[in-house]
DNA sequence: TTGTATGCGTTATCAT
DNA sequence: ATGATAACGCATACAA
């Protein structure tokens, strides 16, 4: 590890003071330098391969340009895509992403929170409801924290909402319009972590009720969530619950609680005599990239994740920048955001008969 | 952003000096303290919610416990799984992952390299051949850099090899044993970035040649790589090239250059009258998690990615730790590692006739 | 316009 | 066994 050049080295080489180097390299507009000085400094920096030491800078400024991204797992197309969008937008703004995979384990979550504090992360994006909301509050300033997902329990954190309830309604209404009266809802466990699963189901129930079809809904819920780190678990759940469902009930449509579960359902159905969508319709949620790839293309609900990822990052950056200039302290008025949108594809059609 | 407590605050509260706090909280074994002092300090730290400031610590120690992970994209099951394994093992060792998505763009790669230097990253893991090897060499010390993948051009970087050539051989030999004589090789572009694609093909060619079946190989190569950031591109390539291939040639087996391409191939075949594997066999490379999920389960080659991810992280950590104690400077003797292994599944069978 | 001096919070050296 | 004190490299208030 050869020693790295410091701003003092650059200063010496350029024949100016270290202050001048700092000022010029930070492009400070409130100061003006002769073009020759600027050139000398930049050239010296380039020749020495100088890069400012973020430890030293951070010690002064207390900014890290680091955003912690907490995920239950990255082996899941939904989180993947989310991570990708967040990373891309953050990078475009000069912020970087520290990958924090919690596996939904409280102790991992806790150690990551401490880590983020000690690294003076400028912000934290949760992609699930915190397991330890009180701990988080102690450690992370409220305006540096955003939850990406459901907002139900209202813990007082800022939230980028996906409105899963409405998404559930939309899907159910669509199927009802197509004439479906007996619908199966297949889901990984509703208890515990994922609030969005429950919300989606609630939305479906509401729509069924509104159409007087309550009794036509069959819910099949998966059991334990032990293997949740690998999304193959969700496919398996979709597969086996659908098998069970079709053995016991005659439905004309199946809603998977997300696209992965829906794939599992589809995967079972394709092994039977049933045709999709002639005999049975299938749909999911999330519009993960696989849903426009795997055949038959699956009907699903899009959340405008890219836009929302952008908003999440923007909220944090706004707080960071408000630090210097406390004037524009406008918080989270992100209400005019796109709601969920149905993506109709091959896997759904009119009810048979 | 309320002010964070410093070790001095802890010292004041515990009634000791700041030095003592540092010594105790760092669990230094070369120093011994009365149990009462230790308790006082720890308690004060806990009560104040004290977390050491990494900027200050880093300034002194020049260690960040940060590893930069350079990926072309994370929207690809292969890189996903790799990232997951690397993150998990690194976290277990107290190291963290900075996500560096380059989209295979040279300027992004360059800015990430500078960033990693300025953040004093302890190491860098490339998951592809560097676009800017010279720049990397200038900025990242050789012993803090590991390439995960092919080693062909031998740029002088340490490498965790996947031995794609051998993987190609293994697959081809297996198909030949099953009696296949006319085999299609379907691939995304061979030029440019991905060395492993070419190596896989070379391995296949070698095996065919060895069996005197050279003329039985048909290679279909996809054109431009513009949409490579979304792995749907690879599925599309598999789909359309297979369509083309089957129109022009009669083969009894198709090798996809990776599992995604193989899925694309499969996806087309399932829309024809051909049965898999009775009429035609399909296989891929990488053993991504989808390959044991999607039906029919696809035959593929496993690389022991989890083990190798571990090795990559270990190599870096070893270098970091060798810094203090330059005695154990044993470098990359990771030769006794598992080679590629064939995973036989439903999508392959004996050649027809 | 440029340079000098100081301090950020830690770790580490050296006294005590 | 514990406490003063000096760096680490940068940004910045202030001096020139």
XYZ file of C-alpha atoms (C1' of nucleotides) in Angstrom:
738
model
C 0.000 0.000 0.000
C 2.100 2.875 -1.196
C 1.462 6.176 0.490
C -1.114 8.324 -1.129
C -0.438 11.908 -2.135
C -2.116 14.570 0.001
C -3.321 17.998 -0.875
C -0.109 19.264 0.670
C 1.899 17.284 -1.876
C -0.153 18.797 -4.636
C 0.394 22.242 -3.173
C 4.132 21.759 -3.038
C 4.259 20.509 -6.593
C 2.127 23.369 -7.855
C 4.008 25.932 -5.808
C 0.945 27.171 -3.942
C -0.500 26.691 -0.483
C -2.580 23.765 0.604
C -5.539 26.090 1.070
C -5.409 27.121 -2.535
C -5.430 23.504 -3.616
C -8.464 22.761 -1.527
C -10.301 25.806 -2.771
C -9.592 25.171 -6.409
C -10.230 21.464 -6.405
C -13.567 21.968 -4.723
C -14.614 24.377 -7.462
C -15.661 27.009 -5.038
C -17.542 29.690 -6.837
C -17.310 32.257 -4.105
C -13.620 32.574 -4.769
C -11.849 33.515 -7.937
C -8.431 32.438 -9.106
C -6.335 33.306 -12.126
C -6.601 30.671 -14.779
C -2.895 29.928 -14.544
C -3.111 28.991 -10.889
C -6.092 26.772 -11.530
C -4.247 24.981 -14.300
C -1.099 24.528 -12.261
C -3.042 22.995 -9.413
C -5.189 20.726 -11.534
C -2.193 19.534 -13.450
C -0.231 18.744 -10.327
C -3.198 16.872 -8.947
C -3.572 14.848 -12.081
C 0.098 14.012 -12.284
C 0.203 12.842 -8.707
C -3.027 10.942 -9.160
C -4.366 12.875 -6.254
C -7.723 11.922 -4.781
C -8.947 13.697 -1.654
C -9.009 11.580 1.440
C -12.622 11.136 2.449
C -11.722 10.349 6.022
C -10.177 13.731 6.476
C -12.848 15.492 4.517
C -15.589 13.706 6.380
C -14.064 14.531 9.697
C -14.470 18.155 8.779
C -17.731 18.139 6.904
C -19.412 15.192 8.550
C -20.758 14.095 5.199
C -20.110 10.725 3.656
C -22.132 10.768 0.435
C -23.082 7.288 1.516
C -26.591 5.897 1.615
C -27.303 2.646 3.404
C -29.717 0.404 1.555
C -31.325 -2.153 3.818
C -32.716 -5.192 2.070
C -33.977 -8.502 3.389
C -32.162 -10.194 0.531
C -30.944 -9.406 -2.893
C -31.823 -12.837 -4.270
C -35.214 -11.620 -5.230
C -36.013 -9.865 -8.454
C -38.074 -7.215 -6.760
C -35.307 -6.039 -4.443
C -32.817 -6.425 -7.195
C -34.558 -4.049 -9.496
C -35.130 -1.651 -6.663
C -31.460 -1.769 -5.716
C -30.460 -1.176 -9.291
C -32.656 1.897 -9.651
C -31.579 3.331 -6.355
C -27.917 2.755 -7.069
C -28.177 4.353 -10.470
C -29.951 7.473 -9.405
C -27.792 7.910 -6.333
C -24.633 7.531 -8.407
C -25.861 10.164 -10.819
C -26.120 12.520 -7.869
C -22.723 11.592 -6.493
C -24.015 9.378 -3.728
C -23.049 5.785 -3.146
C -24.817 2.741 -1.861
C -23.730 0.583 0.993
C -25.370 -2.795 0.597
C -27.005 -3.952 3.811
C -28.481 -7.383 3.568
C -30.313 -8.190 6.763
C -31.885 -11.556 5.933
C -34.693 -10.161 8.097
C -32.572 -10.845 11.163
C -32.853 -8.346 13.985
C -29.231 -8.560 15.025
C -27.996 -7.974 11.508
C -30.290 -5.034 11.199
C -28.983 -3.645 14.441
C -25.355 -4.019 13.520
C -25.974 -2.363 10.183
C -27.652 0.574 11.825
C -24.688 1.092 14.110
C -22.372 0.729 11.185
C -24.241 3.326 9.205
C -24.090 5.714 12.074
C -20.403 5.172 12.599
C -19.763 5.705 8.922
C -21.900 8.832 9.148
C -24.140 7.638 6.357
C -26.017 10.573 4.917
C -29.175 8.535 4.761
C -30.827 5.165 5.082
C -33.371 3.551 2.823
C -35.351 0.679 4.253
C -37.078 -1.598 1.799
C -39.144 -3.226 4.501
C -40.671 -2.272 7.832
C -37.869 -1.959 10.408
C -37.688 -4.818 12.852
C -36.292 -2.435 15.422
C -38.023 0.897 14.899
C -37.007 2.272 18.285
C -33.373 1.441 17.780
C -33.517 3.110 14.401
C -35.009 6.235 15.851
C -32.271 6.423 18.448
C -29.541 6.165 15.884
C -30.740 7.624 12.617
C -32.117 11.162 12.379
C -35.713 11.022 11.186
C -35.061 13.174 8.157
C -32.319 10.845 6.933
C -34.522 7.814 6.848
C -37.005 6.639 4.239
C -39.052 3.490 4.142
C -39.791 2.159 0.706
C -43.009 0.186 0.841
C -46.041 0.098 3.023
C -46.997 2.777 5.441
C -49.541 0.952 7.534
C -48.318 0.871 11.049
C -47.245 4.463 10.703
C -44.172 4.446 12.823
C -43.488 8.062 12.123
C -40.936 7.416 9.424
C -41.172 8.983 6.048
C -42.460 6.537 3.511
C -42.521 6.048 -0.207
C -45.783 4.259 -0.474
C -46.590 1.562 -2.990
C -50.267 1.442 -2.073
C -50.631 -2.296 -2.074
C -54.233 -2.064 -0.998
C -55.166 -0.198 -4.110
C -53.109 -2.607 -6.188
C -55.162 -5.469 -4.762
C -58.368 -3.685 -5.609
C -57.272 -3.000 -9.151
C -56.433 -6.610 -9.861
C -59.618 -7.948 -8.342
C -61.786 -5.414 -10.146
C -60.161 -6.322 -13.415
C -60.814 -10.022 -12.927
C -64.377 -9.336 -11.861
C -64.915 -7.306 -15.011
C -63.686 -10.271 -16.991
C -66.480 -12.264 -15.425
C -64.497 -14.224 -12.847
C -66.562 -15.130 -9.808
C -64.464 -17.784 -8.099
C -60.951 -16.508 -7.483
C -58.025 -17.988 -5.590
C -55.496 -15.866 -3.733
C -52.200 -17.639 -3.240
C -49.691 -16.126 -0.877
C -46.563 -16.577 1.143
C -47.153 -16.058 4.882
C -49.245 -13.035 5.779
C -48.114 -12.737 9.332
C -45.001 -10.971 10.457
C -42.783 -9.076 8.100
C -44.419 -8.183 4.902
C -47.227 -5.720 5.348
C -47.781 -5.440 1.643
C -49.012 -9.008 1.315
C -51.791 -8.386 3.757
C -52.658 -5.085 2.112
C -52.917 -6.675 -1.273
C -55.250 -9.290 0.070
C -57.322 -6.652 1.837
C -57.678 -4.761 -1.404
C -58.802 -7.899 -3.172
C -61.304 -8.665 -0.449
C -62.692 -5.149 -0.618
C -63.230 -5.363 -4.336
C -64.860 -8.769 -4.083
C -67.106 -7.521 -1.345
C -68.056 -4.471 -3.341
C -69.141 -6.773 -6.154
C -71.008 -9.065 -3.794
C -68.601 -11.905 -4.509
C -67.024 -12.319 -1.092
C -67.838 -15.983 -0.884
C -66.087 -16.619 -4.178
C -62.636 -15.906 -2.734
C -60.392 -18.740 -1.611
C -57.202 -17.766 0.199
C -54.269 -20.165 0.368
C -51.480 -19.048 2.656
C -48.019 -20.570 2.810
C -46.614 -21.644 6.108
C -43.207 -20.806 7.462
C -40.880 -18.340 5.911
C -37.640 -20.021 6.716
C -36.194 -20.114 3.259
C -37.275 -16.637 2.354
C -33.763 -15.570 1.435
C -33.989 -17.441 -1.768
C -36.948 -16.413 -3.810
C -37.248 -19.983 -5.034
C -39.237 -20.347 -1.853
C -41.965 -18.145 -3.223
C -42.118 -20.084 -6.465
C -42.435 -23.306 -4.515
C -45.228 -21.842 -2.444
C -47.061 -20.731 -5.544
C -46.616 -24.156 -7.072
C -47.744 -26.283 -4.160
C -50.546 -24.052 -2.927
C -51.983 -23.893 -6.408
C -51.914 -27.669 -6.610
C -53.782 -27.811 -3.335
C -56.176 -25.078 -4.362
C -57.136 -26.691 -7.643
C -57.660 -30.022 -5.955
C -60.125 -28.590 -3.496
C -61.845 -25.772 -5.360
C -62.788 -24.851 -8.867
C -61.628 -21.319 -9.499
C -61.304 -19.539 -12.808
C -58.579 -17.156 -11.734
C -55.615 -17.151 -9.417
C -53.960 -14.106 -7.940
C -50.411 -14.579 -6.708
C -49.354 -12.253 -3.925
C -46.413 -11.307 -6.092
C -45.014 -12.265 -9.463
C -42.784 -14.986 -8.098
C -45.701 -16.731 -6.429
C -47.684 -16.257 -9.615
C -44.896 -17.938 -11.588
C -45.105 -20.858 -9.250
C -48.842 -21.048 -9.812
C -48.394 -20.805 -13.548
C -45.740 -23.437 -13.441
C -48.120 -25.902 -11.836
C -51.014 -25.062 -14.110
C -48.917 -25.608 -17.224
C -48.335 -29.155 -16.062
C -52.069 -29.847 -15.979
C -54.561 -29.911 -18.832
C -55.703 -26.410 -18.065
C -54.917 -23.710 -20.559
C -53.936 -20.188 -19.611
C -55.913 -17.971 -19.948
C -58.730 -19.901 -21.629
C -59.472 -22.118 -18.649
C -57.848 -20.171 -15.906
C -56.338 -16.707 -15.535
C -53.263 -15.949 -13.476
C -51.870 -12.649 -12.298
C -49.362 -11.240 -9.877
C -47.942 -8.032 -8.451
C -44.727 -6.040 -8.893
C -44.025 -6.252 -12.608
C -40.592 -7.677 -12.010
C -38.515 -7.999 -15.128
C -39.094 -11.729 -15.308
C -42.796 -11.117 -15.796
C -42.235 -9.649 -19.215
C -39.825 -12.413 -20.066
C -41.211 -15.729 -18.969
C -43.954 -17.166 -21.125
C -46.827 -16.731 -20.972
C -46.268 -13.103 -20.131
C -48.011 -12.497 -16.890
C -50.563 -9.836 -16.025
C -49.342 -7.829 -13.090
C -49.350 -4.474 -11.315
C -46.612 -1.947 -11.842
C -45.542 0.420 -9.074
C -43.380 2.866 -11.017
C -40.486 1.660 -8.994
C -37.894 3.634 -10.905
C -39.673 6.918 -10.188
C -40.159 6.004 -6.589
C -36.577 4.914 -6.137
C -35.645 8.307 -7.419
C -37.940 10.016 -4.937
C -36.489 8.064 -2.053
C -32.995 9.161 -2.910
C -34.134 12.709 -3.541
C -35.751 12.935 -0.136
C -32.484 12.050 1.502
C -30.382 14.331 -0.612
C -32.782 17.182 0.085
C -32.270 16.674 3.802
C -28.517 16.590 3.414
C -28.497 19.795 1.462
C -30.982 21.474 3.768
C -28.391 21.050 6.486
C -26.317 23.889 5.089
C -29.217 26.015 4.078
C -32.069 25.393 6.511
C -34.369 27.584 4.440
C -35.823 24.967 2.149
C -36.993 22.551 4.776
C -39.872 21.235 2.772
C -40.422 17.638 3.737
C -41.994 14.686 2.065
C -44.832 16.124 0.056
C -44.611 13.309 -2.394
C -48.331 12.817 -2.690
C -48.737 13.516 -6.347
C -47.020 10.291 -7.193
C -48.244 7.665 -9.586
C -50.463 5.005 -8.095
C -50.273 1.347 -9.031
C -51.072 0.516 -12.634
C -52.425 -2.698 -14.100
C -50.319 -4.266 -16.831
C -52.545 -6.542 -18.889
C -50.732 -9.397 -20.548
C -51.298 -12.893 -21.889
C -52.039 -14.721 -18.676
C -55.491 -13.291 -18.085
C -58.679 -13.472 -20.100
C -62.450 -13.719 -19.823
C -63.867 -16.283 -17.435
C -64.787 -19.591 -19.127
C -68.454 -20.586 -19.785
C -28.816 16.105 12.890
C -28.138 16.152 16.582
C -24.507 16.108 17.523
C -23.051 12.697 18.088
C -21.259 11.774 21.292
C -17.503 11.402 21.028
C -15.145 9.225 22.955
C -14.356 12.301 25.004
C -17.965 12.521 26.100
C -17.829 8.904 27.132
C -14.610 9.554 29.033
C -16.131 12.470 30.898
C -19.196 10.473 31.814
C -17.135 7.493 32.966
C -14.676 9.681 34.795
C -11.629 8.447 32.938
C -9.432 9.770 30.172
C -10.298 9.591 26.516
C -7.345 7.304 25.939
C -8.707 4.798 28.365
C -12.001 4.780 26.546
C -10.326 4.081 23.236
C -8.198 1.329 24.695
C -11.071 -0.420 26.403
C -13.594 -0.125 23.612
C -11.106 -1.557 21.157
C -10.622 -4.597 23.360
C -6.900 -4.281 23.277
C -5.363 -7.382 24.714
C -1.930 -5.880 25.223
C -3.311 -3.710 27.971
C -5.051 -4.709 31.124
C -7.698 -2.805 33.041
C -9.540 -3.466 36.263
C -12.965 -4.876 35.619
C -14.611 -1.885 37.280
C -13.061 0.550 34.838
C -14.080 -1.571 31.916
C -17.657 -1.695 33.140
C -17.848 2.017 33.797
C -16.619 2.796 30.315
C -18.835 0.328 28.537
C -21.847 1.489 30.442
C -21.213 5.123 29.666
C -20.775 4.271 26.007
C -24.012 2.351 25.905
C -25.955 5.048 27.677
C -24.716 7.715 25.326
C -25.316 5.486 22.334
C -21.719 6.025 21.446
C -20.429 4.745 18.132
C -16.859 5.511 17.114
C -16.508 7.955 14.273
C -15.075 6.100 11.304
C -13.802 9.255 9.700
C -11.521 9.913 12.610
C -10.559 6.306 13.009
C -9.908 5.923 9.309
C -7.788 9.024 9.233
C -5.542 7.353 11.741
C -5.650 3.747 10.658
C -6.256 4.219 6.961
C -8.634 1.285 7.013
C -12.228 1.480 5.935
C -13.516 -2.085 6.210
C -15.052 -1.318 2.869
C -14.851 -3.497 -0.201
C -15.890 -2.142 -3.563
C -17.850 -4.610 -5.646
C -17.797 -3.743 -9.321
C -20.619 -5.237 -11.340
C -21.792 -4.574 -14.870
C -25.344 -4.749 -13.594
C -27.263 -6.260 -10.781
C -30.275 -7.067 -12.953
C -28.878 -10.432 -13.722
C -29.299 -13.484 -11.578
C -25.672 -14.447 -11.858
C -24.313 -11.183 -10.491
C -27.089 -11.076 -7.986
C -26.187 -14.361 -6.426
C -22.558 -13.458 -6.501
C -23.254 -10.149 -4.784
C -25.319 -11.874 -2.166
C -22.593 -14.385 -1.338
C -19.898 -11.757 -1.238
C -21.939 -9.433 0.919
C -22.768 -12.188 3.347
C -19.288 -13.457 3.832
C -17.807 -9.977 4.024
C -20.367 -8.952 6.622
C -19.523 -11.998 8.700
C -15.949 -10.765 8.738
C -16.911 -7.200 9.562
C -16.409 -5.851 6.066
C -18.971 -3.989 4.036
C -19.816 -3.775 0.410
C -20.013 -0.660 -1.664
C -22.166 -1.372 -4.675
C -20.525 -0.226 -7.886
C -22.680 -0.698 -10.906
C -20.725 0.215 -13.990
C -23.140 -0.739 -16.763
C -19.891 -1.652 -18.538
C -19.240 2.031 -19.097
C -15.627 3.126 -18.916
C -16.341 6.490 -17.342
C -18.454 4.971 -14.623
C -15.758 2.451 -13.942
C -13.204 5.209 -13.721
C -15.215 7.321 -11.349
C -15.854 4.335 -9.123
C -12.173 3.551 -8.973
C -11.386 7.069 -7.871
C -14.175 6.934 -5.366
C -12.884 3.710 -3.904
C -9.469 5.180 -3.557
C -10.754 8.325 -1.933
C -12.800 6.259 0.468
C -9.686 4.184 1.118
C -11.505 0.989 0.263
C -9.638 -1.951 1.694
C -10.185 -3.897 -1.473
C -11.896 -4.150 -4.811
C -13.607 -7.128 -6.380
C -14.163 -7.001 -10.098
C -16.744 -9.360 -11.510
C -15.600 -8.741 -15.057
C -12.402 -7.887 -16.868
C -11.530 -4.245 -16.157
C -12.187 -1.902 -19.032
C -9.343 0.277 -17.791
C -6.682 -2.056 -16.427
C -3.963 0.591 -16.467
C -6.054 3.081 -14.578
C -6.864 0.413 -12.027
C -3.224 -0.411 -11.568
C -2.416 3.235 -10.961
C -5.037 3.612 -8.328
C -5.595 0.284 -6.597
C -2.706 -1.632 -5.024
C -2.346 -4.996 -6.733
C -2.840 -6.968 -3.554
C -6.168 -5.253 -2.860
C -7.697 -6.261 -6.124
C -9.312 -9.517 -7.192
C -10.982 -10.384 -10.443
C -13.784 -12.866 -10.206
C -14.085 -14.712 -13.482
C -11.828 -15.455 -16.377
C -8.101 -15.129 -16.319
C -7.306 -15.241 -19.985
C -5.642 -12.037 -20.915
C -3.583 -12.260 -17.777
C -3.365 -8.647 -16.883
C -1.380 -9.382 -13.798
C -4.324 -9.153 -11.426
C -5.148 -11.864 -9.017
C -8.037 -13.918 -10.225
C -10.625 -16.297 -8.894
C -11.009 -18.451 -11.916
C -14.219 -20.090 -13.013
C -12.557 -22.130 -15.719
C -15.150 -21.588 -18.387
C -13.144 -23.541 -20.903
C -13.374 -26.660 -18.825
C -17.054 -26.006 -18.202
C -17.585 -25.935 -21.952
C -15.753 -29.196 -22.360
C -17.767 -30.853 -19.635
C -21.090 -29.944 -21.157
C -20.097 -30.976 -24.655
C -18.644 -34.279 -23.508
C -21.819 -35.025 -21.629
C -23.989 -34.378 -24.660
C -21.672 -36.419 -26.845
C -21.929 -39.306 -24.419
C -25.685 -39.059 -24.721
C -25.275 -39.645 -28.428
C -25.779 -36.102 -29.688
C -23.911 -35.398 -32.896
C -25.486 -32.194 -34.123
C -25.342 -29.524 -31.464
C -26.228 -25.846 -31.519
C -24.383 -23.263 -29.443
C -26.450 -20.152 -28.833
C -24.748 -17.120 -27.396
C -24.879 -13.423 -26.723
C -22.039 -11.536 -28.440
C -18.615 -13.144 -28.140
C -16.603 -10.052 -28.879
C -15.668 -7.454 -26.354
C -16.466 -7.785 -22.715
C -17.226 -11.241 -21.671
C -14.248 -13.531 -21.939
C -16.100 -16.415 -20.425
C -18.482 -16.745 -23.331
C -15.642 -17.299 -25.725
C -13.966 -19.719 -23.344
C -17.087 -21.781 -22.997
C -17.401 -22.022 -26.725
C -13.736 -22.946 -27.048
C -14.220 -25.738 -24.548
C -17.204 -27.024 -26.474
C -15.281 -26.898 -29.730
C -12.371 -28.769 -28.185
C -14.616 -31.543 -26.959
C -16.390 -31.840 -30.302
C -13.074 -31.944 -32.086
C -11.772 -34.613 -29.760
C -14.796 -36.720 -30.658
C -14.400 -36.051 -34.350
C -17.679 -34.136 -34.412
C -16.441 -30.663 -35.305
C -18.690 -30.332 -38.279
C -21.726 -31.041 -36.131
C -21.471 -27.778 -34.242
C -23.563 -24.800 -35.238
C -22.819 -21.514 -33.510
C -25.415 -18.756 -33.374
C -24.131 -15.485 -32.007
C -26.278 -12.547 -30.983
C -25.503 -9.137 -32.346
C -25.187 -5.967 -30.376
C -25.114 -5.820 -26.638
C -26.889 -2.551 -26.136
C -29.549 -3.760 -23.772
C -27.228 -5.900 -21.746
C -28.142 -4.169 -18.507
C -31.375 -6.002 -18.404
C -30.910 -9.716 -18.580
C -34.138 -9.947 -20.535
C -31.822 -9.228 -23.420
C -30.181 -12.587 -22.996
C -33.499 -14.393 -22.891
C -34.538 -12.654 -26.081
C -31.304 -13.658 -27.749
C -31.790 -17.253 -26.710
C -35.333 -17.174 -27.990
C -34.733 -15.639 -31.391
C -31.452 -17.359 -32.177
C -32.993 -20.695 -31.371
C -35.868 -19.957 -33.704
C -33.352 -19.147 -36.416
C -31.223 -22.144 -35.592
C -34.067 -24.637 -35.744
C -35.283 -23.185 -39.015
C -31.924 -23.693 -40.680
C -30.464 -26.756 -39.031
C -31.605 -29.946 -37.416
C -29.825 -30.291 -34.120
C -30.635 -32.604 -31.242
C -29.168 -30.447 -28.522
C -28.734 -26.773 -27.774
C -26.168 -25.278 -25.437
C -26.927 -21.793 -24.181
C -23.898 -19.708 -23.277
C -25.490 -19.186 -19.890
C -28.691 -20.169 -18.146
C -30.592 -17.063 -19.203
C -29.865 -17.704 -22.865
C -30.813 -21.336 -22.303
C -34.139 -20.237 -20.825
C -34.757 -18.213 -23.932
C -34.005 -21.262 -26.048
C -36.258 -23.415 -23.928
C -38.962 -20.847 -24.091
C -38.990 -20.997 -27.874
C -38.818 -24.766 -28.039
C -41.783 -25.150 -25.720
C -43.847 -23.198 -28.231
C -43.064 -25.711 -30.962
C -44.026 -29.381 -31.227
C -40.643 -30.455 -29.966
C -40.469 -32.088 -26.585
C -37.650 -31.534 -24.107
C -35.612 -33.667 -23.711
C -37.114 -36.401 -25.913
C -36.653 -34.514 -29.178
C -34.109 -31.970 -28.156
C -31.881 -31.386 -25.144
C -31.090 -27.975 -23.715
C -28.445 -26.920 -21.252
C -26.787 -23.820 -19.915
C -24.064 -22.548 -17.615
C -23.937 -20.941 -14.162
C -26.570 -22.816 -12.188
C -28.371 -19.624 -11.310
C -31.187 -20.071 -8.856
C -33.803 -19.795 -11.561
C -32.443 -22.916 -13.180
C -33.643 -25.074 -10.354
C -36.962 -23.276 -10.300
C -38.222 -22.849 -13.811
C -39.679 -25.945 -15.419
C -38.322 -28.029 -16.936
C -35.363 -27.870 -14.622
C -32.380 -27.139 -16.745
C -29.105 -28.999 -16.926
C -26.254 -26.639 -16.218
C -22.756 -26.209 -14.832
C -22.135 -25.118 -11.280
C -19.096 -23.035 -10.344
C -19.205 -23.284 -6.547
C -19.805 -19.598 -6.514
C -20.374 -19.375 -2.789
C -16.983 -20.926 -2.043
C -15.286 -18.732 -4.567
C -16.987 -15.589 -3.330
C -15.610 -16.487 0.037
C -12.131 -16.907 -1.365
C -12.258 -13.560 -3.088
C -13.136 -11.810 0.140
C -10.572 -13.821 2.051
C -7.818 -12.827 -0.332
C -8.531 -9.199 0.317
C -8.844 -9.551 4.039
C -5.571 -11.460 4.132
C -3.852 -8.553 2.411
C -5.370 -6.057 4.796
C -4.228 -8.020 7.784
C -0.817 -8.689 6.326
C -0.310 -4.931 6.370
C 0.247 -4.986 10.107
C 2.133 -8.211 10.162
C 4.046 -8.542 6.924
C 5.143 -12.040 7.860
C 2.343 -14.032 6.293
C 2.559 -12.613 2.831
C 1.318 -15.706 1.112
C -0.524 -14.693 -1.992
C -3.158 -16.283 -4.107
C -2.395 -19.967 -3.945
C -5.995 -20.798 -4.502
C -5.320 -23.593 -6.921
C -6.850 -26.432 -5.015
C -10.305 -25.045 -5.664
C -13.257 -26.930 -7.023
C -13.552 -26.976 -10.769
C -16.842 -26.647 -12.615
C -19.374 -29.408 -12.007
C -22.151 -30.639 -14.265
C -25.637 -30.565 -12.784
C -27.790 -33.017 -14.679
C -31.472 -32.187 -14.694
C -34.635 -32.705 -16.720
C -33.763 -30.741 -19.818
C -31.233 -33.172 -21.241
C -31.532 -36.775 -22.367
C -30.308 -39.269 -24.952
C -30.246 -38.172 -28.561
C -33.349 -39.242 -30.526
C -33.258 -42.115 -33.070
C -5.780 36.597 -4.459
C -3.283 33.642 -1.406
C -1.222 31.822 2.964
C -1.295 30.632 8.189
C -3.297 28.490 11.809
C -6.704 25.622 13.897
C -9.640 21.722 14.865
C -12.579 17.693 13.468
C -12.289 12.510 16.768
C -9.577 9.027 16.722
C -5.254 6.120 17.664
C -0.676 5.778 19.374
C 3.523 7.337 21.809
C 5.294 8.409 25.807
C 5.178 9.954 30.480
C 3.579 9.311 34.957
C -2.848 1.340 35.037
C -3.935 5.753 33.259
C -3.402 10.398 31.306
C -1.272 14.182 28.270
C -0.162 15.030 23.786
C 0.825 14.552 18.946
C -0.373 13.298 14.525
C -3.679 11.759 10.443
C -5.405 15.258 5.855
C -8.685 18.201 5.031
C -11.684 22.629 5.220
C -12.108 27.077 6.809
C -11.813 31.498 9.633
C -8.824 34.878 9.554
C -4.613 37.364 8.324
C -1.858 39.411 4.944
